[in-house]
Coordinates of C-alpha atoms in Angstrom, one line a residue:
X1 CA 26.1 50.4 26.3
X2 CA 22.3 49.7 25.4
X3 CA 20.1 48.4 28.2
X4 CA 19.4 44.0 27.8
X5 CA 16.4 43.0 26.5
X6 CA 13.9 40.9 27.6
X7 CA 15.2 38.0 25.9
X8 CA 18.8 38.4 27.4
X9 CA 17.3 38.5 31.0
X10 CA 15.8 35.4 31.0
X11 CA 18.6 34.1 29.2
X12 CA 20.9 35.2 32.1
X13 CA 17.9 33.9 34.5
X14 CA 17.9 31.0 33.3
X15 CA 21.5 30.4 33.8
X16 CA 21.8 31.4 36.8
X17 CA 18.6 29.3 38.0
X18 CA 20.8 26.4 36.5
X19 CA 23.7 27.2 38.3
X20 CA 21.9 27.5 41.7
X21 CA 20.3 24.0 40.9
X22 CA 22.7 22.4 40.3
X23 CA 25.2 24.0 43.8
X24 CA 22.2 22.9 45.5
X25 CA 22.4 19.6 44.7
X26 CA 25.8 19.4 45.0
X27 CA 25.6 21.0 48.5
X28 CA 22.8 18.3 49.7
X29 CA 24.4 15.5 48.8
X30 CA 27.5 16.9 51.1
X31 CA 24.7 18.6 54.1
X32 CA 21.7 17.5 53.5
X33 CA 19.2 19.4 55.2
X34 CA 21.6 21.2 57.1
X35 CA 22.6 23.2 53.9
X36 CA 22.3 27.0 53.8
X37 CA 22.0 29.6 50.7
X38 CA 25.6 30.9 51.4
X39 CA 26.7 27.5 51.0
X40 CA 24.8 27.3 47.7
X41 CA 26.3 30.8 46.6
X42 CA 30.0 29.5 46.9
X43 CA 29.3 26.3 45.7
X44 CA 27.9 27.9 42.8
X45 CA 30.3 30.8 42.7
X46 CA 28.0 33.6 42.6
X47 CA 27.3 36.4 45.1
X48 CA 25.2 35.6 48.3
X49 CA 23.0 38.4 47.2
X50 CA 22.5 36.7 43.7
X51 CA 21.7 33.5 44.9
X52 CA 18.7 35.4 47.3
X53 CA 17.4 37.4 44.8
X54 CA 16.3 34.0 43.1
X55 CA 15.8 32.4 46.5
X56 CA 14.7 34.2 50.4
X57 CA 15.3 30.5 51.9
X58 CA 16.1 27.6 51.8
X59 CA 12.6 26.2 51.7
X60 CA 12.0 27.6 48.6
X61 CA 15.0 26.4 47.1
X62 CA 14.8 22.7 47.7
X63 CA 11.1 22.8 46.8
X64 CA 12.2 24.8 43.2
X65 CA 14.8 21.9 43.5
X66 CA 12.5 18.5 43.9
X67 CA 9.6 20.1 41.5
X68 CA 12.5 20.1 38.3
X69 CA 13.9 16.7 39.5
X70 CA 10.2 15.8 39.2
X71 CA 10.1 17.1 35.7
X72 CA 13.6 15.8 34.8
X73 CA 12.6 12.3 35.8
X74 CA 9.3 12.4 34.3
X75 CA 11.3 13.2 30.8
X76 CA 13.8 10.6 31.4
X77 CA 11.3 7.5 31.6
X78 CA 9.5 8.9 28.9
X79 CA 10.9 6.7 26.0
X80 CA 10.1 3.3 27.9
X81 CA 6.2 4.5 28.1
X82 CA 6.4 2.9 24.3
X83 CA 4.0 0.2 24.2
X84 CA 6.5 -2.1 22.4
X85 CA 7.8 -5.6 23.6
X86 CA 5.6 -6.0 26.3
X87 CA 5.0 -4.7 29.7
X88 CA 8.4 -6.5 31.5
X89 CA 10.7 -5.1 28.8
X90 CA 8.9 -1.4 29.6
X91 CA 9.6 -2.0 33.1
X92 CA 13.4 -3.0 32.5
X93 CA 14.1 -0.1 30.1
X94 CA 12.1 2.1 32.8
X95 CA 14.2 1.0 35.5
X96 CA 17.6 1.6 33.3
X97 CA 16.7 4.7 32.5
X98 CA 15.8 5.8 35.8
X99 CA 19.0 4.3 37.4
X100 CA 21.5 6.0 34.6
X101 CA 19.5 9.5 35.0
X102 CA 19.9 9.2 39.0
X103 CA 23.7 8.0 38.7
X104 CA 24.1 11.5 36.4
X105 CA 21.7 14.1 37.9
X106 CA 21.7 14.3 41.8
X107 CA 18.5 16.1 42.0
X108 CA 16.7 13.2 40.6
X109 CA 18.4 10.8 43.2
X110 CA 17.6 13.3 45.8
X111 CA 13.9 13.1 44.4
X112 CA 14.1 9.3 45.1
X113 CA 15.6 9.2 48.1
X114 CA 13.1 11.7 49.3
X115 CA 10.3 10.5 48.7
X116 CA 11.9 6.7 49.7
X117 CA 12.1 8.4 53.1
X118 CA 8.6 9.8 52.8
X119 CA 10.1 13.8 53.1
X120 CA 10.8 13.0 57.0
X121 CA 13.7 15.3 56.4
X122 CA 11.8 18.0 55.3
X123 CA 9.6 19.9 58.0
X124 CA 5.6 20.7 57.9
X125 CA 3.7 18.9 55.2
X126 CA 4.9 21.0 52.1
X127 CA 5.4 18.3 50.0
X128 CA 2.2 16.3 49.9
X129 CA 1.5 17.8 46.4
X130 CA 5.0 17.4 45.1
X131 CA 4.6 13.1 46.4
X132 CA 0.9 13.1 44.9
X133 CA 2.5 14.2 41.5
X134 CA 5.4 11.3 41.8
X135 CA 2.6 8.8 42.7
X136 CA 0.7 9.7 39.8
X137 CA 3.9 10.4 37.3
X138 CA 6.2 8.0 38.1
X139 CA 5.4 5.7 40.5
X140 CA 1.8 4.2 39.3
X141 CA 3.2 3.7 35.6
X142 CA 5.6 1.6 36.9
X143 CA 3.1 -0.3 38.9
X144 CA 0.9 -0.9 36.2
X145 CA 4.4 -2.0 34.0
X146 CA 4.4 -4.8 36.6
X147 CA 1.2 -5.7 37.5
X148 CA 1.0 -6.8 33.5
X149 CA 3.9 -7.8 32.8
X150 CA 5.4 -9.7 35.9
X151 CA 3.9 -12.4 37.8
X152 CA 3.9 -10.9 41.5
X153 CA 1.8 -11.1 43.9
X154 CA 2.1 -7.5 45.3
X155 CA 3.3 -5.3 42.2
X156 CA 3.9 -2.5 44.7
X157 CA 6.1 -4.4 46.9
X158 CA 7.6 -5.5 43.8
X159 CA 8.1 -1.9 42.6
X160 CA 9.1 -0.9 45.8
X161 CA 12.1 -3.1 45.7
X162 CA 13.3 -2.5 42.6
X163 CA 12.8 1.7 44.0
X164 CA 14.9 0.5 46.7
X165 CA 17.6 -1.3 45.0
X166 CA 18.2 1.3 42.3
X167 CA 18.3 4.3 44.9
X168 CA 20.6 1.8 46.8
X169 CA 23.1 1.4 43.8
X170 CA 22.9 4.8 42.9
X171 CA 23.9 5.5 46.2
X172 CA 27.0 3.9 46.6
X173 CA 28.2 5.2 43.3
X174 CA 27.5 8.9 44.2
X175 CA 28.5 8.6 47.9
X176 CA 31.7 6.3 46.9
X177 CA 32.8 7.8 43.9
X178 CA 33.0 4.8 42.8
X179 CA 35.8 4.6 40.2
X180 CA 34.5 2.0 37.7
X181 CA 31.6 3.2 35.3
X182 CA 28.5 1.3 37.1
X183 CA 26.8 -1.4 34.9
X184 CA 23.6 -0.3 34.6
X185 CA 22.3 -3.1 32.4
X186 CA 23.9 -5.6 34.4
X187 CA 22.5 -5.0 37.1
X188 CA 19.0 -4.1 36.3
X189 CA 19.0 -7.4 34.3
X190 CA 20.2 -8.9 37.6
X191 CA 16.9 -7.6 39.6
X192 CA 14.4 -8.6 36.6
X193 CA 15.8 -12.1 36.4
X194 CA 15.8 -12.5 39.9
X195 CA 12.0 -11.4 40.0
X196 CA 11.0 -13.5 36.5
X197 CA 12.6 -17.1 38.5
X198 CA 10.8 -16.3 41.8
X199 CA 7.5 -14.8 40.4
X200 CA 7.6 -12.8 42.9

């Protein structure tokens, strides 16, 4: 049997960096901090040993874990950054698109959640970067979506509520496996048209 090549390592790396992502996010959403790499490693269904080659703790792992969910959410607002029909509908779609990419990818609803709870989970002060970034990525576009485009008085609280109330929803789907597909356009519609009759 011929030795892999390059390319068929990082293939297999980057399927098992998947894997491990993805146990890890299943695992916090059942521990939370509590979670260990052995629980990781089962969840996943690979070898303790595997799963530490990749990652020596825990710390690293989340970290690895809330930098992608970064990237993944980035990616996933990307097509209401458009420009077209106005600055409210970008903030809608924005919000929809954030709200069915929590609902499907826990790392992206632990992202939220996280930084909604300003990493008081998480110990030391490794994530000032990481909430920098999501200022500056995600959180300031939106701003800026309703500063033009809604009448409010504080866009920030504003966008801080609508943060709050799609972390909230996507909450009580993920935690209550909640059997009925959620209505994602109902109920972002709901928030916008409560916040279009109150000018808020």
């Amino acid at each position: 049997m011929s030795p892999r090549t390059k390319e068929q390592n990082d293939a297999i790396r980057e399927i098992r960096m998947n894997q491990i992502m993805q146990a890890a996010a299943e695992v916090y959403l059942e521990k939370g901090i509590q979670l260990e790499i052995r629980d990781v490693a089962v969840k996943a269904e690979l070898g303790y040993g595997t799963v530490y080659h990749y990652y020596k703790n825990k710390q690293m792992l989340l970290e690895d874990l809330l930098w992608d969910a970064l990237n993944r959410t980035e990616s996933a607002v990307q097509p209401a950054l458009t420009g077209e029909g106005g600055r409210s509908h970008e903030a809608e779609s924005f919000s929809r698109l954030l709200l069915r990419k929590c609902i499907q990818d826990p790392s992206v609803f632990i992202l939220l959640k996280s930084v909604a709870d300003n990493f008081h989970h998480f110990p030391g002060n490794r994530f000032i970067k990481l909430f920098a970034d999501f200022q500056e990525r995600i959180y300031s576009p939106f701003v800026e979506m309703i500063r033009e485009g809604i009448d409010s008085k504080s866009p920030e609280k504003t966008a801080n509520l609508i943060f709050g109330s799609l972390i909230g929803c996507a909450a009580l789907n993920i935690h209550h496996n909640m059997q009925s597909e959620l209505d994602v356009e109902g109920f972002v519609e709901m928030i916008f048209s409560a916040l279009q009759s109150k000018g808020r």
